[in-house]
Short mmCIF file of C-alpha atoms in Angstrom, two decimals:
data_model
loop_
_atom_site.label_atom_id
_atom_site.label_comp_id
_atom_site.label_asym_id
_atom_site.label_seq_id
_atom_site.Cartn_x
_atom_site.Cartn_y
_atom_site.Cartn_z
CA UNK S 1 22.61 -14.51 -23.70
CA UNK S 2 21.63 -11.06 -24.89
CA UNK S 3 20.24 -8.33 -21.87
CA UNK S 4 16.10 -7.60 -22.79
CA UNK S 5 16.45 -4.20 -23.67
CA UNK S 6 13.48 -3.38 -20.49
CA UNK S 7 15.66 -5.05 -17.67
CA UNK S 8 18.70 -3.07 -19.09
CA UNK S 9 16.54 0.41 -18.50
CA UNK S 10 15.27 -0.98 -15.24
CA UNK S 11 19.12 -1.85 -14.10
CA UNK S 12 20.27 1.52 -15.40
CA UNK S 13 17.06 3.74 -13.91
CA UNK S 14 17.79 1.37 -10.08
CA UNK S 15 21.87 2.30 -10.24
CA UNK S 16 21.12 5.71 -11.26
CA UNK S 17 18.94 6.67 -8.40
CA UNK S 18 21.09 4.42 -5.85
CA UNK S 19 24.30 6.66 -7.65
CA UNK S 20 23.05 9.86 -6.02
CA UNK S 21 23.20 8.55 -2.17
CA UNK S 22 26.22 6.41 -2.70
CA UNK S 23 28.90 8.40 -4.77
CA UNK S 24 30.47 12.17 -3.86
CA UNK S 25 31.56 12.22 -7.71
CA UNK S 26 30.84 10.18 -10.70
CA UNK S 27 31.60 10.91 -14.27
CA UNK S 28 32.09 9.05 -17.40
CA UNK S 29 34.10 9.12 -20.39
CA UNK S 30 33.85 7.17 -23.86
CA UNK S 31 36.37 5.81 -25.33
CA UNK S 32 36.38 5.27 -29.25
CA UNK S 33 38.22 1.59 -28.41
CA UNK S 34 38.27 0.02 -25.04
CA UNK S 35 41.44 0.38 -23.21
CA UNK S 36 42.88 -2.75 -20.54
CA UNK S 37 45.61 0.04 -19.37
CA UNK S 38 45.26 3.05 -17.04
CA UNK S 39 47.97 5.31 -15.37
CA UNK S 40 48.76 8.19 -14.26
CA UNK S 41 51.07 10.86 -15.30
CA UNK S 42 50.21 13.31 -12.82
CA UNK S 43 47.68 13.84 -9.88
CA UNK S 44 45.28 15.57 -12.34
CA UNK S 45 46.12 13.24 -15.31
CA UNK S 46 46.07 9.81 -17.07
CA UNK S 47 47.19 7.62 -19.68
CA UNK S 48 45.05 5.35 -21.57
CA UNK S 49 45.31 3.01 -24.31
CA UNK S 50 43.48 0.89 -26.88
CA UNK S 51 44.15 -3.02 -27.58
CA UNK S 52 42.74 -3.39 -31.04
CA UNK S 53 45.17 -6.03 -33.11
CA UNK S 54 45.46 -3.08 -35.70
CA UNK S 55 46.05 0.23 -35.84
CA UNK S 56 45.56 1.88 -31.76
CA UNK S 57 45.90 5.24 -30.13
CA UNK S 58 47.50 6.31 -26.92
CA UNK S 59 45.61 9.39 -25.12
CA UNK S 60 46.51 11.31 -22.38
CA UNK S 61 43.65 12.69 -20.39
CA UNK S 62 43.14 15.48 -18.00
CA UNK S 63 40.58 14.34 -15.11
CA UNK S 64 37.37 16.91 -14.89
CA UNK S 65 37.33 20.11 -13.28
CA UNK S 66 34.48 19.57 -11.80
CA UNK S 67 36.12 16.72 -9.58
CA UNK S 68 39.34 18.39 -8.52
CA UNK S 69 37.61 20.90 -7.04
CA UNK S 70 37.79 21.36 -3.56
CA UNK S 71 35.18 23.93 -3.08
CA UNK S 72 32.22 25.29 -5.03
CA UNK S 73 31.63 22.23 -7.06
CA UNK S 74 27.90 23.64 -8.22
CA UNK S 75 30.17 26.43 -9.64
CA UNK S 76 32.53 24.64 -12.15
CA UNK S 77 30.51 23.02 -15.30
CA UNK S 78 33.24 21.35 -17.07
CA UNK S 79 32.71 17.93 -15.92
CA UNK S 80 34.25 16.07 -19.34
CA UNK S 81 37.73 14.51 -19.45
CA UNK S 82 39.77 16.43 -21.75
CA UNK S 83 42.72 15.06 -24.32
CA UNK S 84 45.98 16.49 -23.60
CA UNK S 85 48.49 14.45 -25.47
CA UNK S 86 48.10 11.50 -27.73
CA UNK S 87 49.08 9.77 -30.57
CA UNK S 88 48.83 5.91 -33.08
CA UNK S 89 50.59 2.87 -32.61
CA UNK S 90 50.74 0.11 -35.09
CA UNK S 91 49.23 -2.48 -32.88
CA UNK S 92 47.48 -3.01 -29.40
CA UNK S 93 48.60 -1.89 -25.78
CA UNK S 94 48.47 -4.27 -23.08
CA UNK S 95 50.92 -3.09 -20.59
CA UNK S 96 51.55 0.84 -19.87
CA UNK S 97 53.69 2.64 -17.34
CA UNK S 98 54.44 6.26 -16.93
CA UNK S 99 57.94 6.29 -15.29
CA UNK S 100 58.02 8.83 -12.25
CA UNK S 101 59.85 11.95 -12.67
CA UNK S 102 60.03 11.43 -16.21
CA UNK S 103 57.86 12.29 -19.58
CA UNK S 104 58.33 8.64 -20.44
CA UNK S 105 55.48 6.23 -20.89
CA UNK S 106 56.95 2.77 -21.44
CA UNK S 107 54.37 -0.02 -22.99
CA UNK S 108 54.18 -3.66 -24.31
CA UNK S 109 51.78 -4.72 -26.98
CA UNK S 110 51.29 -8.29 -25.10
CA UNK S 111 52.65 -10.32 -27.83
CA UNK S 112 56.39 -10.02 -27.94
CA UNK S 113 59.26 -8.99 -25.40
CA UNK S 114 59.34 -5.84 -26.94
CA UNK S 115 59.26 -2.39 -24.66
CA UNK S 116 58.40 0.83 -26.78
CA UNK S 117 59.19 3.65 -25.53
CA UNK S 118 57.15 7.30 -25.34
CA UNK S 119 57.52 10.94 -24.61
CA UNK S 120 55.13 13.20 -23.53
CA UNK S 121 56.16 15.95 -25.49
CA UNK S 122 56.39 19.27 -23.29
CA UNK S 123 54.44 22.36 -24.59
CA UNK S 124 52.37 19.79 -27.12
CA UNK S 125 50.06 17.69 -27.99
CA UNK S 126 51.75 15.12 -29.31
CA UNK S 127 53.10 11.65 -27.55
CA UNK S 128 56.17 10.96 -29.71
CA UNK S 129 57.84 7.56 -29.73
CA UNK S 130 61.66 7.72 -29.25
CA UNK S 131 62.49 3.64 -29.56
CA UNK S 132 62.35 0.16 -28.48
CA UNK S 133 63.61 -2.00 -25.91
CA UNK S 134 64.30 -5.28 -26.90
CA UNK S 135 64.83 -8.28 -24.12
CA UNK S 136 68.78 -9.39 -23.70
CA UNK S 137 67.51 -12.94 -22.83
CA UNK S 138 68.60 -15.94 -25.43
CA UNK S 139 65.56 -17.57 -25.09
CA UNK S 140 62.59 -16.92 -27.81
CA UNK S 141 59.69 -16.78 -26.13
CA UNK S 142 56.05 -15.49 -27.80
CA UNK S 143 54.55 -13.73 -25.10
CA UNK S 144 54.31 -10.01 -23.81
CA UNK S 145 55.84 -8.46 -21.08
CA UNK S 146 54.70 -7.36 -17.32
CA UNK S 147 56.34 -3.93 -16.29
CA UNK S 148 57.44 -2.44 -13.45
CA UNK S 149 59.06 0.95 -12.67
CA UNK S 150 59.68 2.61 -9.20
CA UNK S 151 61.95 4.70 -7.99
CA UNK S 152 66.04 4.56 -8.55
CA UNK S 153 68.51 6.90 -9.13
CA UNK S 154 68.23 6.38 -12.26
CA UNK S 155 65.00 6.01 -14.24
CA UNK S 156 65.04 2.28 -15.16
CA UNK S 157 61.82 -0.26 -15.74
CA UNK S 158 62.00 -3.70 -14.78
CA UNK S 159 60.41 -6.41 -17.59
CA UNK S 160 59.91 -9.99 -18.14
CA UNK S 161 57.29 -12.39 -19.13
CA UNK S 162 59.19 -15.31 -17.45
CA UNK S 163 60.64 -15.58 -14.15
CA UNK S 164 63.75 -16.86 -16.13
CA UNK S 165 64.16 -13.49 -18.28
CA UNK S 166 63.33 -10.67 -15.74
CA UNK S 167 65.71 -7.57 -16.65
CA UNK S 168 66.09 -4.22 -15.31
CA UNK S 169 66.67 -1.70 -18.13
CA UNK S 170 68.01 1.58 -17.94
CA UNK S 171 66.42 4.23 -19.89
CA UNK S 172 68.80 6.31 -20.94
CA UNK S 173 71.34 3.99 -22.25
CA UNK S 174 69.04 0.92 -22.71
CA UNK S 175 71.56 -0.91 -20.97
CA UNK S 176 70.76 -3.81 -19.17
CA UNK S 177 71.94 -3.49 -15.42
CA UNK S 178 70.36 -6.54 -13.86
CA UNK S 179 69.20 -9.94 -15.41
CA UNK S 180 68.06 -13.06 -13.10
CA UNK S 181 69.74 -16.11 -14.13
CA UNK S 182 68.06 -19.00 -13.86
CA UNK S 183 66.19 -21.56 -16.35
CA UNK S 184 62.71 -21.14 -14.78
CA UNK S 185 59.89 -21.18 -17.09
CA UNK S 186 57.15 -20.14 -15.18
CA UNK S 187 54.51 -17.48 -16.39
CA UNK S 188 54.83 -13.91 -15.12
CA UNK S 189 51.52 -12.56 -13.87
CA UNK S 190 53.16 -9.39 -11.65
CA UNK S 191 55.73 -7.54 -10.91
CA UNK S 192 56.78 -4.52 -8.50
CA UNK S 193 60.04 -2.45 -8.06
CA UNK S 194 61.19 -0.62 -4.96
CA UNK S 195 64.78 0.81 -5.36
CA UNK S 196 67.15 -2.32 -5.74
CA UNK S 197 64.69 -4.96 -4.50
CA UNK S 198 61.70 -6.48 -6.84
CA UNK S 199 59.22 -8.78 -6.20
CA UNK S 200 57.44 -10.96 -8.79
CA UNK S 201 54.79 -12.96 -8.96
CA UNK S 202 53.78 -16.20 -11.15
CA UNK S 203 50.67 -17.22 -12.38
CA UNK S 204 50.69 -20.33 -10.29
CA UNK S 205 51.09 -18.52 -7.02
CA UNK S 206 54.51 -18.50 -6.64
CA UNK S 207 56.42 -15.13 -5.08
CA UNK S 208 60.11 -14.35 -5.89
CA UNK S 209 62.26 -11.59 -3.67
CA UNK S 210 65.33 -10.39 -5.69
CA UNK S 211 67.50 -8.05 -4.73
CA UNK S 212 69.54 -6.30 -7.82
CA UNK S 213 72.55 -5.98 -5.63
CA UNK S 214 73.65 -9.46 -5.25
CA UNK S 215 73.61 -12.69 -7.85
CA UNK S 216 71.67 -15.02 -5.56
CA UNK S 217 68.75 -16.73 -7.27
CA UNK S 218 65.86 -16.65 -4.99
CA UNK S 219 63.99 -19.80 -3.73
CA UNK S 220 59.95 -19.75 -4.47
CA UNK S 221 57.48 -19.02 -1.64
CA UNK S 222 54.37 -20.85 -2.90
CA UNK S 223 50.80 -19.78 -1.98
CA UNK S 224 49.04 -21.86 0.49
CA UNK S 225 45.70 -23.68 -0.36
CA UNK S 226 46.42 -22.17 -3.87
CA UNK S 227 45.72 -25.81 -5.69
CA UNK S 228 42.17 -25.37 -7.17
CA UNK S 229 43.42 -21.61 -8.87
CA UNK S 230 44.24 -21.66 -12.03
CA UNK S 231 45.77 -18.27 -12.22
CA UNK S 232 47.39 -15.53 -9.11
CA UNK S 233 48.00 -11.89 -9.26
CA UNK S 234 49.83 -9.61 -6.75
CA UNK S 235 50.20 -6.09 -5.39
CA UNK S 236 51.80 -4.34 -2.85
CA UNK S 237 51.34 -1.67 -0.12
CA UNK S 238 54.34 -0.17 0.81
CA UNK S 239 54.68 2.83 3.81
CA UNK S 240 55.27 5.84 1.96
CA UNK S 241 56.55 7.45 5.01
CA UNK S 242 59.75 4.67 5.35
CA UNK S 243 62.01 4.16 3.09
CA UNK S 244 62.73 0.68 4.44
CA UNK S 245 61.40 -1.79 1.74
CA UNK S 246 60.97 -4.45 4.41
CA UNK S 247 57.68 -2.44 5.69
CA UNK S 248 55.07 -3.57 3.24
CA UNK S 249 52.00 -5.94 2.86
CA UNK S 250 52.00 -8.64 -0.22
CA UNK S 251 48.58 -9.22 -1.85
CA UNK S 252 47.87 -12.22 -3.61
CA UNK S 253 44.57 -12.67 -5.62
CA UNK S 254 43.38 -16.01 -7.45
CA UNK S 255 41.12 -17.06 -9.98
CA UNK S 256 39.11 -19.18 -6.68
CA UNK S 257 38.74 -15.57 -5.29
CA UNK S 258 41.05 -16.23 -2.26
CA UNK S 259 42.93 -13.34 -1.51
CA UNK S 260 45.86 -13.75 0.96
CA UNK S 261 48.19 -11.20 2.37
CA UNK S 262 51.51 -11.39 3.73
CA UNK S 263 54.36 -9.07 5.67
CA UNK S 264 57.45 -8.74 3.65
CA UNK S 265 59.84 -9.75 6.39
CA UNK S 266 57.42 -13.31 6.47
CA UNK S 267 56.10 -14.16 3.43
CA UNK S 268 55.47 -17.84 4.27
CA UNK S 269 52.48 -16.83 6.53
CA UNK S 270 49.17 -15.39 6.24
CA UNK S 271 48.48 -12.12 8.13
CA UNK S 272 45.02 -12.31 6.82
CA UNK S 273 42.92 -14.38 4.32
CA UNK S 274 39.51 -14.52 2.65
CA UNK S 275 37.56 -16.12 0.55
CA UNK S 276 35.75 -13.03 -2.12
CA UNK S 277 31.84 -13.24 -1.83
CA UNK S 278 31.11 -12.28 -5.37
CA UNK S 279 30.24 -13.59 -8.41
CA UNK S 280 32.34 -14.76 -11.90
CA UNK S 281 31.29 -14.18 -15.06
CA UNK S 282 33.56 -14.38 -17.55
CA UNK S 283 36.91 -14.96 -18.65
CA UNK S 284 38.40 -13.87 -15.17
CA UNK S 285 42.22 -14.91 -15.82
CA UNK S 286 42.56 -12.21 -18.65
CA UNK S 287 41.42 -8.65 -16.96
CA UNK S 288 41.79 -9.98 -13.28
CA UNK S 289 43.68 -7.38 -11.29
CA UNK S 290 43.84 -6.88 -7.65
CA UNK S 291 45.41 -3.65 -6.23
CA UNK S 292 45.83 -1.72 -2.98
CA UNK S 293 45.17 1.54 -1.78
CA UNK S 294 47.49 4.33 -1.64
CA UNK S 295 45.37 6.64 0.63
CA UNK S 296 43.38 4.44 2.26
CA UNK S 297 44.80 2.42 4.94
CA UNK S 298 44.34 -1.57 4.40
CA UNK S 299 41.81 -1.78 1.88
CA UNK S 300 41.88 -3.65 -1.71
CA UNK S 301 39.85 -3.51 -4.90
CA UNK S 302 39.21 -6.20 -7.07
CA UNK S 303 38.15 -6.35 -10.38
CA UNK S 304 37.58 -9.00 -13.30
CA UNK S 305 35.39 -11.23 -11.99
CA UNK S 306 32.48 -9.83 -13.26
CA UNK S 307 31.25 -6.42 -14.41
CA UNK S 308 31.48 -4.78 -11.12
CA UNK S 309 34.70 -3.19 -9.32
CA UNK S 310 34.61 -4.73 -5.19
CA UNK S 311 36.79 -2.72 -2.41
CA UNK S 312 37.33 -4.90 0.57
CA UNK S 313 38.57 -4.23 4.34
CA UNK S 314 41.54 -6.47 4.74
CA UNK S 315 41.95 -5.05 8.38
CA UNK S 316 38.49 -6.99 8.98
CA UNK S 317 39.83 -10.27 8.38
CA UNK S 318 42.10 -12.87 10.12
CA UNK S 319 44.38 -15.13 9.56
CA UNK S 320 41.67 -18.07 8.48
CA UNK S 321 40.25 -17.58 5.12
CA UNK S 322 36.54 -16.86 5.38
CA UNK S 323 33.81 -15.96 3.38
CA UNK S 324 34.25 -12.00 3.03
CA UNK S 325 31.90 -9.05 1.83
CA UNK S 326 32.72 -6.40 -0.07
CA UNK S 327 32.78 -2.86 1.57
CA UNK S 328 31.95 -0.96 -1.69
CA UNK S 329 30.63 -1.82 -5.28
CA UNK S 330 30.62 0.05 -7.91
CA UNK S 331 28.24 -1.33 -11.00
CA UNK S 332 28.16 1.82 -13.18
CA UNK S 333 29.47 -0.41 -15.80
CA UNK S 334 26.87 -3.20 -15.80
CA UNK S 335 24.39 -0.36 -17.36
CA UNK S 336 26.60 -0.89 -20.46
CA UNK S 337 26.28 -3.20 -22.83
CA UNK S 338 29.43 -4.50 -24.91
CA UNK S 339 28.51 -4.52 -28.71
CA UNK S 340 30.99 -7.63 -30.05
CA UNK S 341 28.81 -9.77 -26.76
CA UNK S 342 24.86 -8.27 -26.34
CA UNK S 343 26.13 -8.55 -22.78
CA UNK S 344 26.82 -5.95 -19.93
CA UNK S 345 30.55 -4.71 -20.45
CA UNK S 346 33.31 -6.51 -18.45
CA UNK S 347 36.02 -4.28 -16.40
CA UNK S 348 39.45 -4.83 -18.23
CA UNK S 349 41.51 -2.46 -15.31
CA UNK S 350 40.85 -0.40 -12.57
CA UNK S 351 43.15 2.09 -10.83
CA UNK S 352 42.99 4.43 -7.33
CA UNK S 353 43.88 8.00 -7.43
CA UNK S 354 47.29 8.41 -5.51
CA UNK S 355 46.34 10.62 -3.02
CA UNK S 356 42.39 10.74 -2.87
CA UNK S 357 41.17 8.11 -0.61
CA UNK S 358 38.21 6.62 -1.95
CA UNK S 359 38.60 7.88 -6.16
CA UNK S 360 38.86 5.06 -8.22
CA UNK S 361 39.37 4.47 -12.23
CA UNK S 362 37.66 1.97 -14.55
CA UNK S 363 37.41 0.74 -17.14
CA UNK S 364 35.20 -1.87 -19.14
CA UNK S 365 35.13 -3.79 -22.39
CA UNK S 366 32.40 -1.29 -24.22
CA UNK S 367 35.21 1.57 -23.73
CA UNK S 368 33.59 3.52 -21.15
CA UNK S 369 35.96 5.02 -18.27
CA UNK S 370 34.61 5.96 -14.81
CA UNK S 371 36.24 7.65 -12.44
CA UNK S 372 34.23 7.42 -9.30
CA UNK S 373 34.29 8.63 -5.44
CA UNK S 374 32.19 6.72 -3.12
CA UNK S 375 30.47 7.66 -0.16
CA UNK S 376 30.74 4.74 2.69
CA UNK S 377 30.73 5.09 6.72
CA UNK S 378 34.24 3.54 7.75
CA UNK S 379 35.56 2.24 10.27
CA UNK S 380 37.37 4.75 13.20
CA UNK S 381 41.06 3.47 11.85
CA UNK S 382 39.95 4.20 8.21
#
């Protein structure tokens, strides 16, 4: 049903004047085309992408002055996102990863196995594409690929859109170093590297724990009281300050809104669980995307369920799932309206700044981007 154009102003006017008590920093970008991809290629700078079926463009933006300032914010004006690289693919982006320690942006169109491969071209403004990466698996299978890179000694990205054609890729050579072998069909929906040990997740709940090293084919850990979702995501915190793998929490998300998370060295239990209090309003399978904070100790945001981006508290919850409320919203995108719908614009990906706590990317389906730093009262630990 299309917004009235009056409760549109009065939603914009009631966010706007709740925005100045609620947010330390807020700006927003237009995009020409929507994008369902953000990452960054720096602490000061990000890649997005479009998704048209046609013609796209890949752009690589430089956050606003005015937020990396420190000190003396009344004294920088420049408060617009500015284009530092960029260039036109042939088709959409659905997947994009900048690999660390590299210029190279890898990316997936979401219909083939296909990997292209881009470099941010020093001294320019130009993102240059060098070649492709195509999937070593014998089977034929019409669907894109999830990514992963991390760090390994040498750069590498880790691909697959089935748990039965997961390869990690070397970058240099293209060489495929690592393929699991098994005849398992089941859908992709995640996937994570750290060093020589992956973990991926299926769209029916199911985690996987590979290491690289050895050619053991790893036994599913389903998710529990994961019958009435219809599709799961993952993500994972790890300790930045050990370089022991083991030490990490596993996130799972589900179309139901349960969220549950897991240690590593258990994944068969439930640390904590909760059921999401918030509201669905669309197609939730296609942009839902859960991930975890890098600077801020045990808390989650969620996004996809509706035009609204939710952080939540995990360290508040226990190990029965019960109804849980969101610590933060942010619903600067509801005061947009998508053109192809009449409706408010739906978040397609989200992203948190990798070192400042509470700065958070979005994005929504009427190609705005937000980048956003809330002001909350947390708890002592936080």
């Amino acid at each position: 049903m299309e917004m009235d154009e009056t409760v549109l102003d009065d939603v914009l006017d009631d966010w706007f004047i709740e925005s100045l008590k609620t947010y330390k920093d807020l700006h927003v970008y237009q995009l020409e085309y929507p994008t369902r991809v953000i990452d960054w290629t720096s602490e000061r700078t990000v890649c997005v992408a479009g998704y048209r079926p046609s013609k796209s463009e890949i752009l690589e933006l430089h956050m606003p002055l005015k937020l990396l300032a420190d000190e003396n914010k009344g004294l920088c004006a420049d408060r617009d996102f500015k284009v530092v690289r960029h260039c036109f693919t042939g088709g959409p982006i659905h997947t994009l990863k900048h690999v660390p320690g590299t210029r190279c942006i890898v990316t997936n169109d979401g219909l083939t196995s296909r990997l292209q491969l881009w470099d941010r071209v020093e001294d320019s403004d130009v993102i240059r594409k060098t070649g492709d990466i195509e999937s070593k698996s014998k089977a034929v299978v019409e669907r894109g690929s999830k990514i992963a890179v991390g760090s390994m000694s040498e750069p590498s990205v880790l691909h697959g859109s089935l748990i039965g054609n997961i390869e990690l890729t070397e970058l240099s050579s293209g060489k495929s170093v690592y393929a699991l072998e098994t005849d398992n069909t089941d859908i992709l929906s995640s996937l994570h590297l750290m060093n020589h040990v992956f973990l991926a997740c299926t769209c029916n709940g199911d985690l996987y724990v590979v290491d690289t090293r050895t050619p053991t084919v790893p036994q599913p850990i389903p998710a529990a009281d994961g019958k009435d979702a219809v599709h799961w995501c993952m993500d994972v915190s790890t300790d930045q300050s050990s370089p022991v793998p083991a030490w990490c929490k596993v996130a799972r998300l589900s179309s139901s809104r349960q969220v549950i998370v897991s240690d590593l060295r258990d994944l068969r239990t439930a640390v904590y669980q909760a059921k999401l209090d918030l509201q669905t309003d669309g197609p939730i399978t296609e942009f839902m995307n859960l991930s975890w904070a890098p600077a801020l100790d045990n808390c989650i945001a969620v996004s996809g369920f509706n035009p609204a981006v939710q952080i939540y508290n995990t360290s508040t919850w226990s190990a029965e799932s019960k109804e849980t409320k969101p610590l933060f919203e942010h619903h600067g995108h509801m005061t947009a309206v998508d053109s192809k719908t009449s409706l408010p614009a739906f978040i397609t990906c989200h992203v948190w700044h990798p070192s400042r706590p509470r700065t958070v990317l979005s994005a929504a389906t009427d190609g705005s981007v937000h980048v956003w730093d809330w002001i909350h009262k947390m708890p002592p630990n936080l």
